[in-house]
Short mmCIF file of C-alpha atoms in Angstrom, two decimals:
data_model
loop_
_atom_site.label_atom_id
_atom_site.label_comp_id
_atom_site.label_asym_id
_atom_site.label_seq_id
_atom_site.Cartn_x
_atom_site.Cartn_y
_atom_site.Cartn_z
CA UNK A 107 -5.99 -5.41 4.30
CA UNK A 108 -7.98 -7.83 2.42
CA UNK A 109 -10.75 -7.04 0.63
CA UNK A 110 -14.29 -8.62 1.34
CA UNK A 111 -17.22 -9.18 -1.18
CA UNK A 112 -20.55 -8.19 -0.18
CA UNK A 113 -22.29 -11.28 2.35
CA UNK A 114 -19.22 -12.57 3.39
CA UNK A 115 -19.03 -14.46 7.40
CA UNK A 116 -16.19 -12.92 9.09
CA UNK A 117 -16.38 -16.30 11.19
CA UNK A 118 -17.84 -16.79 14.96
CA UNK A 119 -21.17 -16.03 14.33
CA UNK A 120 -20.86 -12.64 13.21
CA UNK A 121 -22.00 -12.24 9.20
CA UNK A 122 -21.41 -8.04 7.76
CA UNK A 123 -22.53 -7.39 4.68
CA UNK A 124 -22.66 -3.90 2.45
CA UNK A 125 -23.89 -1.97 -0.05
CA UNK A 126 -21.94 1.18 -1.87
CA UNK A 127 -18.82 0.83 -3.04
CA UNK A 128 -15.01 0.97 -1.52
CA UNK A 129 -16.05 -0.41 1.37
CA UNK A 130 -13.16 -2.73 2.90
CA UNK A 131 -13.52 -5.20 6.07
CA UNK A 132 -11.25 -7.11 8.44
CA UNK A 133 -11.85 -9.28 11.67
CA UNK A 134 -9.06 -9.56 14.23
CA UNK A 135 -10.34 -11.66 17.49
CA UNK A 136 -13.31 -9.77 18.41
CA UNK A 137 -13.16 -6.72 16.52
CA UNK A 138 -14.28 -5.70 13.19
CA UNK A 139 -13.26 -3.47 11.19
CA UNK A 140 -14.59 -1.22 8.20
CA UNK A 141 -13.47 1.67 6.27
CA UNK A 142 -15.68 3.38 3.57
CA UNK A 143 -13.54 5.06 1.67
CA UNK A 144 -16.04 6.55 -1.11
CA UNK A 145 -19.30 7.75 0.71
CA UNK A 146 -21.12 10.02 -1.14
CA UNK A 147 -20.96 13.51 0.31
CA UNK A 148 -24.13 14.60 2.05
CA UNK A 149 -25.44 11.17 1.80
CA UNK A 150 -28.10 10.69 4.35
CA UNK A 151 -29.39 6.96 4.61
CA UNK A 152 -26.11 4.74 3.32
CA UNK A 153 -26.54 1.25 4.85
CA UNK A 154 -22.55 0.80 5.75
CA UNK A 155 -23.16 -2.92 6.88
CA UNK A 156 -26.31 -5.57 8.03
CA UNK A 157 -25.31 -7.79 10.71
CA UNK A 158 -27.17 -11.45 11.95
CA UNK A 159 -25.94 -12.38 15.09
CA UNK A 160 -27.81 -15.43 15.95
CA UNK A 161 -27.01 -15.29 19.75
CA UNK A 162 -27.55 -11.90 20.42
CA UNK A 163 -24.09 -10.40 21.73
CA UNK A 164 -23.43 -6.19 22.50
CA UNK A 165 -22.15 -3.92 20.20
CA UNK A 166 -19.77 -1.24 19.78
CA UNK A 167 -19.10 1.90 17.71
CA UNK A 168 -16.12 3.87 17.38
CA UNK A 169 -15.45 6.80 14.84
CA UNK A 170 -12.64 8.29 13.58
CA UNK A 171 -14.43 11.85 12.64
CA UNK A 172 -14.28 14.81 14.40
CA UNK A 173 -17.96 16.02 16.00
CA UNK A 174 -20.67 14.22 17.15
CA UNK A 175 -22.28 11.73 14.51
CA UNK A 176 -25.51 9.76 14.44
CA UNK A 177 -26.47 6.35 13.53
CA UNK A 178 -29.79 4.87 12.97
CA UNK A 179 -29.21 1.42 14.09
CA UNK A 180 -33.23 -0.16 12.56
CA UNK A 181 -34.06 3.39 12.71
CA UNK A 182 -33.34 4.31 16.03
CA UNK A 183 -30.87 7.24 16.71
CA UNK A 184 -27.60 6.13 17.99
CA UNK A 185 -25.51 9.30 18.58
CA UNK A 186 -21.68 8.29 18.82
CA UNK A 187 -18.97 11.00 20.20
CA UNK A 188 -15.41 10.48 18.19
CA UNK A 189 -12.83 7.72 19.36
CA UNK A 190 -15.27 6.62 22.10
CA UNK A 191 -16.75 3.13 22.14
CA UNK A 192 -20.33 3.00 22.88
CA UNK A 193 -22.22 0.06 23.90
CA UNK A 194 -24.97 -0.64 21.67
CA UNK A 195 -27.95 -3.45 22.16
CA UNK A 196 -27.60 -5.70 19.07
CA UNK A 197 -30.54 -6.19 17.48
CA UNK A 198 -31.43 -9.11 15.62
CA UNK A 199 -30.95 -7.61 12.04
CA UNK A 200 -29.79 -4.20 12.31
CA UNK A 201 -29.04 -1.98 10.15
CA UNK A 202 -27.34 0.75 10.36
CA UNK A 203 -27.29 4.35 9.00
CA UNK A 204 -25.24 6.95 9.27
CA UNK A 205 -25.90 10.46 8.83
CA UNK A 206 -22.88 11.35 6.00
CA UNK A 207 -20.62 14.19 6.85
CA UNK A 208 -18.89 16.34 4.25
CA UNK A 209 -15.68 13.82 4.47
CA UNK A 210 -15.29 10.92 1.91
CA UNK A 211 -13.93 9.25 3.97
CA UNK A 212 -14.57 7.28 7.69
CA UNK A 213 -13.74 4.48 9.73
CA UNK A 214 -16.18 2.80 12.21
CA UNK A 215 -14.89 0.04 14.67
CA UNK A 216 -17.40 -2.57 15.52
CA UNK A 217 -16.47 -4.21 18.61
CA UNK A 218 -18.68 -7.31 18.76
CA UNK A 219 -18.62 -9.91 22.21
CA UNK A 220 -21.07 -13.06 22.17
CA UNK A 221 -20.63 -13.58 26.03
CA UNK A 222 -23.84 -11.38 26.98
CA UNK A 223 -27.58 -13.25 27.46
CA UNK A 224 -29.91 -14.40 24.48
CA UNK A 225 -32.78 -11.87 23.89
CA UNK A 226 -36.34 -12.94 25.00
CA UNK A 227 -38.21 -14.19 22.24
CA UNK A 228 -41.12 -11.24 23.28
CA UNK A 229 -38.17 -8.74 23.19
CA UNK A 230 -36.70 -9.13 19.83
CA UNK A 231 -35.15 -5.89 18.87
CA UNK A 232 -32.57 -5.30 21.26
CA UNK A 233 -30.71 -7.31 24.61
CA UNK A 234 -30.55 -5.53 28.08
CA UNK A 235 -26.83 -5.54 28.41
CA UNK A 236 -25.51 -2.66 30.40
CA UNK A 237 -28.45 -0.87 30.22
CA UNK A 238 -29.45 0.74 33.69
CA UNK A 239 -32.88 -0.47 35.15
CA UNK A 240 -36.01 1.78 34.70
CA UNK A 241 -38.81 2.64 36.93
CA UNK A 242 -42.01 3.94 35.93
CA UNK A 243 -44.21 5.97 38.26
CA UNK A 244 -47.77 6.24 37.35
CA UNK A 245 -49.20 3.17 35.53
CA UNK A 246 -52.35 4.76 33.55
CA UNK A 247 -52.19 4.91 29.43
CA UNK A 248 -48.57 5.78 28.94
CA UNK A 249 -47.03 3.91 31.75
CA UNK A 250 -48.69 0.56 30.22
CA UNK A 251 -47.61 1.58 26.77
CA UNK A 252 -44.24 2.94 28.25
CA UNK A 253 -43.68 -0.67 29.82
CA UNK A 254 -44.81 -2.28 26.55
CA UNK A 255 -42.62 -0.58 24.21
CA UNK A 256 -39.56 -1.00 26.89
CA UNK A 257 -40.05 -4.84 26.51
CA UNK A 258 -40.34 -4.57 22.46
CA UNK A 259 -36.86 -2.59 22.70
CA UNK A 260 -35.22 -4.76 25.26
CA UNK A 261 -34.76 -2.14 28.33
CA UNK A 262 -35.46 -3.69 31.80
CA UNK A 263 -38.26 -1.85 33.56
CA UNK A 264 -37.53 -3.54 37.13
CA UNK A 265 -40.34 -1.47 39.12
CA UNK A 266 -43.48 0.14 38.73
CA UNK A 267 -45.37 2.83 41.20
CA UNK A 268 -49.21 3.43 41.58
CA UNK A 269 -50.87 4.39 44.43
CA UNK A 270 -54.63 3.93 43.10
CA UNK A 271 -54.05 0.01 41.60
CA UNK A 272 -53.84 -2.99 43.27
CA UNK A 273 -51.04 -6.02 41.90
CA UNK A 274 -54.48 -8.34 40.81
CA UNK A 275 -55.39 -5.31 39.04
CA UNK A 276 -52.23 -4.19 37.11
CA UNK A 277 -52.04 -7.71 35.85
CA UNK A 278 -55.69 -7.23 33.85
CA UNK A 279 -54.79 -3.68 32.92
CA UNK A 280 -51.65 -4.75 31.11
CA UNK A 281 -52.68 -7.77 29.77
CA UNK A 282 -56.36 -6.20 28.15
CA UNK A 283 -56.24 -3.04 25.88
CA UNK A 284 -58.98 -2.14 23.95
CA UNK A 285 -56.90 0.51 21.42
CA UNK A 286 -53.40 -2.17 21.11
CA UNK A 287 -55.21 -5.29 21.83
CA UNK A 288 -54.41 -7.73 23.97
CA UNK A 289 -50.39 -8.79 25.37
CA UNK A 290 -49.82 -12.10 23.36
CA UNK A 291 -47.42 -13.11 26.18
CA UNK A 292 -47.52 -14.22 29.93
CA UNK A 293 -48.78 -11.68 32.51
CA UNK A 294 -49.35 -12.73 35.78
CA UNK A 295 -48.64 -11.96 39.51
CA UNK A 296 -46.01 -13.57 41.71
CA UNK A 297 -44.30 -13.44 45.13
CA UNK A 298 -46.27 -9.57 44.90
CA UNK A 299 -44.38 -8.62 41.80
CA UNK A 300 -45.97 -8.21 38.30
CA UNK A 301 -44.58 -10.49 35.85
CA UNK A 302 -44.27 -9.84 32.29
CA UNK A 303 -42.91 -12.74 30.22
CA UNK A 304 -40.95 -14.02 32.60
CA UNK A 305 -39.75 -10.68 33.77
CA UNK A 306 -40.28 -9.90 37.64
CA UNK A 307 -41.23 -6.14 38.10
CA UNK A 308 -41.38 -5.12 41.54
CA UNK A 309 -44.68 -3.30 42.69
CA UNK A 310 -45.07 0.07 45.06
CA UNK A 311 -48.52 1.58 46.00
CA UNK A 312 -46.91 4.95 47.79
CA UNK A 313 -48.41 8.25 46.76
CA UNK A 314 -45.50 10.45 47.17
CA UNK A 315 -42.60 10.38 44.62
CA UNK A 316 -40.31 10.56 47.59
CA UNK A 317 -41.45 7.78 49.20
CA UNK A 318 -41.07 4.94 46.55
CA UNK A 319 -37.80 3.00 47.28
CA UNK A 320 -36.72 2.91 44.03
CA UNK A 321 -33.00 1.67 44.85
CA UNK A 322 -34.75 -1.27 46.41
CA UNK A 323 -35.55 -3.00 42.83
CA UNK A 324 -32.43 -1.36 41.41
CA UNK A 325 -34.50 1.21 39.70
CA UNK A 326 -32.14 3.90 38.36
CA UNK A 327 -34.12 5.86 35.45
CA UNK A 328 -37.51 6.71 36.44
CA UNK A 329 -39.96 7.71 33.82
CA UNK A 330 -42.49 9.99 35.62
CA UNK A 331 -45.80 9.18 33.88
CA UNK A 332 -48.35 10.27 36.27
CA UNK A 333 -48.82 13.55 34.68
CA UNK A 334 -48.39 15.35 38.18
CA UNK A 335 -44.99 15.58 39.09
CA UNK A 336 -44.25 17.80 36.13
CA UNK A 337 -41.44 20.06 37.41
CA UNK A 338 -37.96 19.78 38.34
CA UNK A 339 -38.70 20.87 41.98
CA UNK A 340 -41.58 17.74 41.71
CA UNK A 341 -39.63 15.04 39.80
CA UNK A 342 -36.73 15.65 41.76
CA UNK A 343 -38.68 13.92 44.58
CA UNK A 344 -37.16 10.57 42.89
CA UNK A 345 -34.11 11.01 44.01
CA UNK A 346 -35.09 10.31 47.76
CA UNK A 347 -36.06 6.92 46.89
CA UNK A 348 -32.70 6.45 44.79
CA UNK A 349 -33.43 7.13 41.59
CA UNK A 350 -30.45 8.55 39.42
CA UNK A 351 -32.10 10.34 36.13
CA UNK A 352 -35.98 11.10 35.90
CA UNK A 353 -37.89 11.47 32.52
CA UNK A 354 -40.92 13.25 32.59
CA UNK A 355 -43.67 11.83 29.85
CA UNK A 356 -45.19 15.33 29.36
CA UNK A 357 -44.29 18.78 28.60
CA UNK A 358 -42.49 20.59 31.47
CA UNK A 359 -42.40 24.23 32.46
CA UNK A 360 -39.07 24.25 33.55
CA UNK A 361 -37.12 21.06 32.47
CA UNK A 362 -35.25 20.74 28.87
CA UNK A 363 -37.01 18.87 26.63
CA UNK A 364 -35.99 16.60 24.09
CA UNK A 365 -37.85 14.77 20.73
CA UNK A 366 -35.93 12.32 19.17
CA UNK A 367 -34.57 13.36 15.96
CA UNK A 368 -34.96 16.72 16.76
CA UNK A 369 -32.75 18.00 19.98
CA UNK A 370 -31.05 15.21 21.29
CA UNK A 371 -27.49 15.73 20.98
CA UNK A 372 -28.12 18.50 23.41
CA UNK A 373 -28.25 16.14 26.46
CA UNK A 374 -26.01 16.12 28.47
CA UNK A 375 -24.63 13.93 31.77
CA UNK A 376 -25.62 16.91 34.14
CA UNK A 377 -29.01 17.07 33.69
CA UNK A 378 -31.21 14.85 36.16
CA UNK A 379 -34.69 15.92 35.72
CA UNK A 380 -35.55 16.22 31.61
CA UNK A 381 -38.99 16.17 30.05
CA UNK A 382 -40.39 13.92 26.42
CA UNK A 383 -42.51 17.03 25.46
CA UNK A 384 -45.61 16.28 23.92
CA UNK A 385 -47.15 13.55 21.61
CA UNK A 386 -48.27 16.77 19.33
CA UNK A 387 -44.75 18.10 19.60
CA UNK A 388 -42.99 14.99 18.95
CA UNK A 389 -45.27 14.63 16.02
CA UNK A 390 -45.03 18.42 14.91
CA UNK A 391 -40.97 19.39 15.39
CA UNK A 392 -39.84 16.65 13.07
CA UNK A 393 -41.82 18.25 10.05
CA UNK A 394 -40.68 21.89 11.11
CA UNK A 395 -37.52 20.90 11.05
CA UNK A 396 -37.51 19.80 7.89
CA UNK A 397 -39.43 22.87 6.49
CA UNK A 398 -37.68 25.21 8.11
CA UNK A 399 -33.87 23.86 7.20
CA UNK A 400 -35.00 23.71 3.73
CA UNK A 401 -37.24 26.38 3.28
CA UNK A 402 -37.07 28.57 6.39
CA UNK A 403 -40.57 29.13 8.12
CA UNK A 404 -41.20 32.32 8.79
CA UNK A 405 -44.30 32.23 10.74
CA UNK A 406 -47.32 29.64 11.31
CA UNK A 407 -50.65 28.13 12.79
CA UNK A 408 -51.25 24.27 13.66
CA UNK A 409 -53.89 22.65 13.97
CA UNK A 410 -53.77 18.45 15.87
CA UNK A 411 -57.09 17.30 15.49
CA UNK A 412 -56.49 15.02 18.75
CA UNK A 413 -58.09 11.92 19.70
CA UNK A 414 -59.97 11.78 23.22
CA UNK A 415 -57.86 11.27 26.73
CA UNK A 416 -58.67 10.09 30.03
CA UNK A 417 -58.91 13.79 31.29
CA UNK A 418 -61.68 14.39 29.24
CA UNK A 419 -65.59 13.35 30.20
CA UNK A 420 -67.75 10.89 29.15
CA UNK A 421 -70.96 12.95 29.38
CA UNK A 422 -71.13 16.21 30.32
CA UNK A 423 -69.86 16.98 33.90
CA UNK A 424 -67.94 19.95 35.69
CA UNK A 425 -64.65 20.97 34.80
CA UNK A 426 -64.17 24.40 36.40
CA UNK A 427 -61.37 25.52 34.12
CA UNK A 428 -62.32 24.52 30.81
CA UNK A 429 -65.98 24.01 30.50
CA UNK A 430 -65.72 22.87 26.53
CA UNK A 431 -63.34 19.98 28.07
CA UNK A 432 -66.43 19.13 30.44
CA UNK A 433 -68.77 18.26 27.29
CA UNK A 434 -69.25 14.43 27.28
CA UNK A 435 -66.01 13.69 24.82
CA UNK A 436 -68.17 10.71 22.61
CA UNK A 437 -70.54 13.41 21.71
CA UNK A 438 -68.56 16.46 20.80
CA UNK A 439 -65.78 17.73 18.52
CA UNK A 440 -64.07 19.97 21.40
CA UNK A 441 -62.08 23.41 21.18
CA UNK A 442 -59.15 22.94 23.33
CA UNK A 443 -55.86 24.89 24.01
CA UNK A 444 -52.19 23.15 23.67
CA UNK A 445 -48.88 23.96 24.09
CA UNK A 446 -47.28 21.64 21.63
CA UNK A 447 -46.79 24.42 18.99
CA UNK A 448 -44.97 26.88 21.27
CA UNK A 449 -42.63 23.80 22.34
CA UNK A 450 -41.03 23.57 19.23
CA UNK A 451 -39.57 26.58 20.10
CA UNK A 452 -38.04 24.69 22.95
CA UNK A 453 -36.49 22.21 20.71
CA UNK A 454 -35.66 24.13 17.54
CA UNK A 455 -34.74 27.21 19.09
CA UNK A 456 -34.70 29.04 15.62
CA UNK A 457 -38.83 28.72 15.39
CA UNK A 458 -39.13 30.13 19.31
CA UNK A 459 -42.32 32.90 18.63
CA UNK A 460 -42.99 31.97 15.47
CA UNK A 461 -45.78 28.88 16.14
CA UNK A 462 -48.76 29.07 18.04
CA UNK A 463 -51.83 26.86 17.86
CA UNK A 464 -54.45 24.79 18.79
CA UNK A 465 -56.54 21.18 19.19
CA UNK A 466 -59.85 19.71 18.30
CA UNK A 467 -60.77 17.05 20.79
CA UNK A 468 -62.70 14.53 18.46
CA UNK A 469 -64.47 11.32 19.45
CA UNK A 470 -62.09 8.81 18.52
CA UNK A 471 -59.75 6.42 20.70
CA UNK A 472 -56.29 7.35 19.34
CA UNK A 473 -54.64 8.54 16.47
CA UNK A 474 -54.17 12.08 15.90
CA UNK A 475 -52.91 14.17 13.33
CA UNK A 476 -51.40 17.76 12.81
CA UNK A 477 -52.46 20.16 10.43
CA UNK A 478 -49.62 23.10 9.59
CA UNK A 479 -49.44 25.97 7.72
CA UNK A 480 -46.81 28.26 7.25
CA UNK A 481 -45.66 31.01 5.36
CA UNK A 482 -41.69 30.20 4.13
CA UNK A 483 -38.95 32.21 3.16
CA UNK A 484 -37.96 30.07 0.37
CA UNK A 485 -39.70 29.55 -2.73
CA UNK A 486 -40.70 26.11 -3.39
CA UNK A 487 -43.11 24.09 -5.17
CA UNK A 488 -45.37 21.52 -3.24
CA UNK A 489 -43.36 18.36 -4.58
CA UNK A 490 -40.28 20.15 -3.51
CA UNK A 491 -41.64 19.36 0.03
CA UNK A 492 -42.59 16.14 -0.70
CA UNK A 493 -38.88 15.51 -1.41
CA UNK A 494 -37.63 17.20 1.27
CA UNK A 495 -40.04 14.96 3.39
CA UNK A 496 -39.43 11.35 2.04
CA UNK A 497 -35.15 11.75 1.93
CA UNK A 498 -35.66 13.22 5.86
CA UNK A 499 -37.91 9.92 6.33
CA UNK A 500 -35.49 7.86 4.52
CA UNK A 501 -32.23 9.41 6.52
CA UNK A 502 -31.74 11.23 9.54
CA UNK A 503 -34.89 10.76 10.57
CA UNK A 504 -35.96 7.77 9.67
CA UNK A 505 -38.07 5.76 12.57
CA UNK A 506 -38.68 8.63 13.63
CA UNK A 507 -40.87 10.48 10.79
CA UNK A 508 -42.39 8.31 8.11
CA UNK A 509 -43.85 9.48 4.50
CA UNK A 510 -47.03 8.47 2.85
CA UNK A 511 -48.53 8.56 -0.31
CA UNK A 512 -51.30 6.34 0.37
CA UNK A 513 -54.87 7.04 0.98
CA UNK A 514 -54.70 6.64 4.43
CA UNK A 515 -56.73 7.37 7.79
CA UNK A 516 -56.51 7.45 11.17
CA UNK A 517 -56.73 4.19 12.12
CA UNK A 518 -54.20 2.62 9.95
CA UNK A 519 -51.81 4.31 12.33
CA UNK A 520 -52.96 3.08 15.34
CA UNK A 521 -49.72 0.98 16.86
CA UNK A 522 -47.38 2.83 14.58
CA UNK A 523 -44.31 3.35 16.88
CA UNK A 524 -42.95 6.14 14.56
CA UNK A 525 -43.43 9.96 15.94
CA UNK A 526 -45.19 11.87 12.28
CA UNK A 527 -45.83 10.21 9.42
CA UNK A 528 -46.51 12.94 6.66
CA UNK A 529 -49.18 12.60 4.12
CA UNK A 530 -48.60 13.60 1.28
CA UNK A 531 -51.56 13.70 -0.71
CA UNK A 532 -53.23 15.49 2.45
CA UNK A 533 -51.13 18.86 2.32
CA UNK A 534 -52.23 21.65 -0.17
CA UNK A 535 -50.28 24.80 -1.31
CA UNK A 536 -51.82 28.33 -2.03
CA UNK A 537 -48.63 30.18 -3.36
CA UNK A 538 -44.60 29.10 -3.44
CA UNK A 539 -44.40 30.46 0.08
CA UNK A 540 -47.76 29.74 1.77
CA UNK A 541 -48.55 26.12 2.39
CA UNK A 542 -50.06 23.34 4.67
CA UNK A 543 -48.35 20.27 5.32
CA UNK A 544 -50.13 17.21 7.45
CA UNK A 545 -48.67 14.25 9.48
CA UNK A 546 -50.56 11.55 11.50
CA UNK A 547 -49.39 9.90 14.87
CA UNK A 548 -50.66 7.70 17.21
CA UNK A 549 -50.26 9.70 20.27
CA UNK A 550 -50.24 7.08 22.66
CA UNK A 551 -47.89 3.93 21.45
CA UNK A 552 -45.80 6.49 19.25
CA UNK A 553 -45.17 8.70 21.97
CA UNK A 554 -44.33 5.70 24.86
CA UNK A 555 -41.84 4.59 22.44
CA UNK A 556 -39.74 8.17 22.06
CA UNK A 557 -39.79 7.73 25.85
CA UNK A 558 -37.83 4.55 25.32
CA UNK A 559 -35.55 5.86 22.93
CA UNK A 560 -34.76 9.36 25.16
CA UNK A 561 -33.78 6.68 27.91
CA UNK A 562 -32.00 4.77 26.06
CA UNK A 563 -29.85 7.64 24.71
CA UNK A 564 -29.46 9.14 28.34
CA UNK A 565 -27.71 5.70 29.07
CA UNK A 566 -25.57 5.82 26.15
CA UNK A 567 -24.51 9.27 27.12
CA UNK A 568 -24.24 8.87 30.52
CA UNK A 569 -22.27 5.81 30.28
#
């Protein structure tokens, strides 16, 4: 085996390059080949190898350790079972990060092939190939920003369901945002489809879930978006119309949830009906997760001071079953009750009864931001936290939770695709076991793109 310097072209467009030593590489046809023979133990983060594939072609992993390990592949999860080979979307400059095991040693196969399409220029992180096409039912604030962040990531949305919009319509709504500003590319209607930079999406006005003909456009994942259809029994209404997998954009009484970074690796290929959680949940599990493993929480409150919705009023009108939510929603900071804290529960089964709390509707357009306190197990100091924090952010959970030490506010986060992004100067500690800890998210383009990345790891597994 012959060694390789760092930056070397292994030939036919394909260029590796690495940083940490004993790292060896060889290219035979289509295949590449590396071993790291000396990664640090418990070495979160390690960039094995950059690639720059200048026409785009599909990737491969295949590991030689036992269990289930993750990469972050430009910090999106990529979980990849042992000895399997798992197609990947090449990005244009990935990177890729693997969560270390205990071994010093692993092998990763990269099985590269330049015969799939170029990438749009409006879809530069990832390719479509073998991806399964996605639906989306309900085309309000997340199923614009779902659709959005699916063309960013390169998944093919091939149809899209609303009952109360007409084609003429949908075209303005997408193209005009006043949060995320306006679509820089070409959005027009065609032939009765809704095109998108080229892309032809395929446009159904029915009002029941079981009458959209999903399997006519091909439509295979649906993300349910309407913020109705919230149930297994109720999602599984797809499946008339010929959907295959449904992924509900909201918290679900009775469907497993997932947040990236967090659960995952508990999907499996059985389950057809699965729910994103929460914006607030997303936002709030990755920072209990990091408390907890490293200090154990023992109990605590939150607190997501929450940016308005379009359930809530402009001025004051009726609203029969929470008459604070009825106060005009410009005017008001608003009590309101949320679920997001008991969730985590869902996900980190550990924490299950011990978070509870609550929101503060306040008059801005997005952006939101948790507030936690806990009471820990462990002993720590407040830059102990901080640590903890910024090597999660940094590692296994990078793109996913971000760190901050910068006098930030709200709307320096607005478009920030990443789920929490703690603060660090914003969190305060009373004793070594009593402490508040706060993270910012945008809760609308954050959120729509874990919806892209839960989908995207359904396929993988499913595959």
């Amino acid at each position: 085996m012959k060694r390789r310097e760092a930056g070397n072209d292994l030939g036919g467009g394909l260029f590796m390059r690495w940083d940490g030593g004993g790292v060896e590489g060889f290219r035979a046809g289509h295949v590449t080949r590396l071993v790291h023979k000396n990664a640090p133990r418990r070495s979160a983060g390690v960039s094995l190898v950059k690639t720059r594939v200048p026409n785009a072609g599909r990737l491969c992993i295949r590991d030689g350790l036992q269990g289930l390990v993750t990469y972050y592949c430009n910090s999106t999860p990529f979980p990849v079972s042992p000895d399997q080979r798992s197609p990947l979307a090449l990005p244009l400059n990935p990177t890729f990060r693997p969560v270390m095991s205990s071994t010093p040693f692993r092998v990763l196969t990269f099985y590269f092939s330049s015969s799939t399409e170029v990438s749009s220029p409006h879809s530069p992180t990832t390719t479509t190939a073998n991806m399964s096409k996605i639906g989306i039912n309900g085309f309000g604030r997340i199923g614009r920003l779902v659709l959005r962040a699916a063309l960013q990531k390169g998944a093919e949305v091939v149809a899209v369901n609303d009952p109360f919009i007409t084609l003429d319509y949908m075209v303005y709504m997408f193209k005009y945002d006043s949060t995320h500003g306006q679509h820089k590319g070409e959005v027009k209607a065609e032939d009765g489809c809704l095109v998108v930079d080229g892309h032809k999406i395929t446009v159904f006005n029915e009002m029941k879930p079981e009458n959209i003909p999903w399997s006519k456009a091909g439509a295979e994942y649906i993300v349910e978006s309407t913020g109705v259809f919230t149930t297994i029994e109720k999602a599984s209404a797809h499946f008339q119309g010929g959907a295959k997998k449904v992924i509900i954009s909201a918290p679900s009484a009775d469907a497993p949830m997932f947040v990236c970074g967090v659960n995952m690796e508990k999907y499996s290929k059985d389950m057809k009906v699965v729910s994103n959680a929460s914006c607030t949940t997303n936002c709030l599990a990755p920072i209990a997760k990091v408390l907890h493993e490293n200090f154990e929480i023992l109990e605590g409150l939150m607190t997501t001071v929450h940016a308005v919705t379009a359930t809530q009023k402009t001025v004051d009108g009726p609203s029969a079953k929470d008459w604070r939510g009825g106060r005009g929603a410009a005017q008001n900071i608003i009590p309101s009750s949320t679920g997001a804290a008991k969730a985590v529960g869902k996900v980190i089964p550990e924490l299950n009864g011990k978070l509870t709390g609550m929101a503060f509707r306040v008059p801005t357009p997005d952006v939101s931001v948790v507030d936690l306190t806990v009471r820990l197990g462990k002993e720590c100091s407040y830059d102990d936290i901080k640590a903890a924090m910024k090597a999660a952010s940094e590692g296994p959970l990078k793109g996913v939770l971000g760190y901050t030490e910068d006098d930030v506010v709200s709307t320096d986060f607005v478009g920030d695709i990443r789920s929490s992004i703690f603060d660090a100067k914003a969190g305060i500690q009373l004793s070594k076991t009593f402490v508040k800890v706060v993270s910012w998210y945008d809760n609308e383009f954050g959120y729509s793109n874990r919806v892209i990345d839960l989908l995207k790891h359904m396929q993988t597994v499913d595959a």
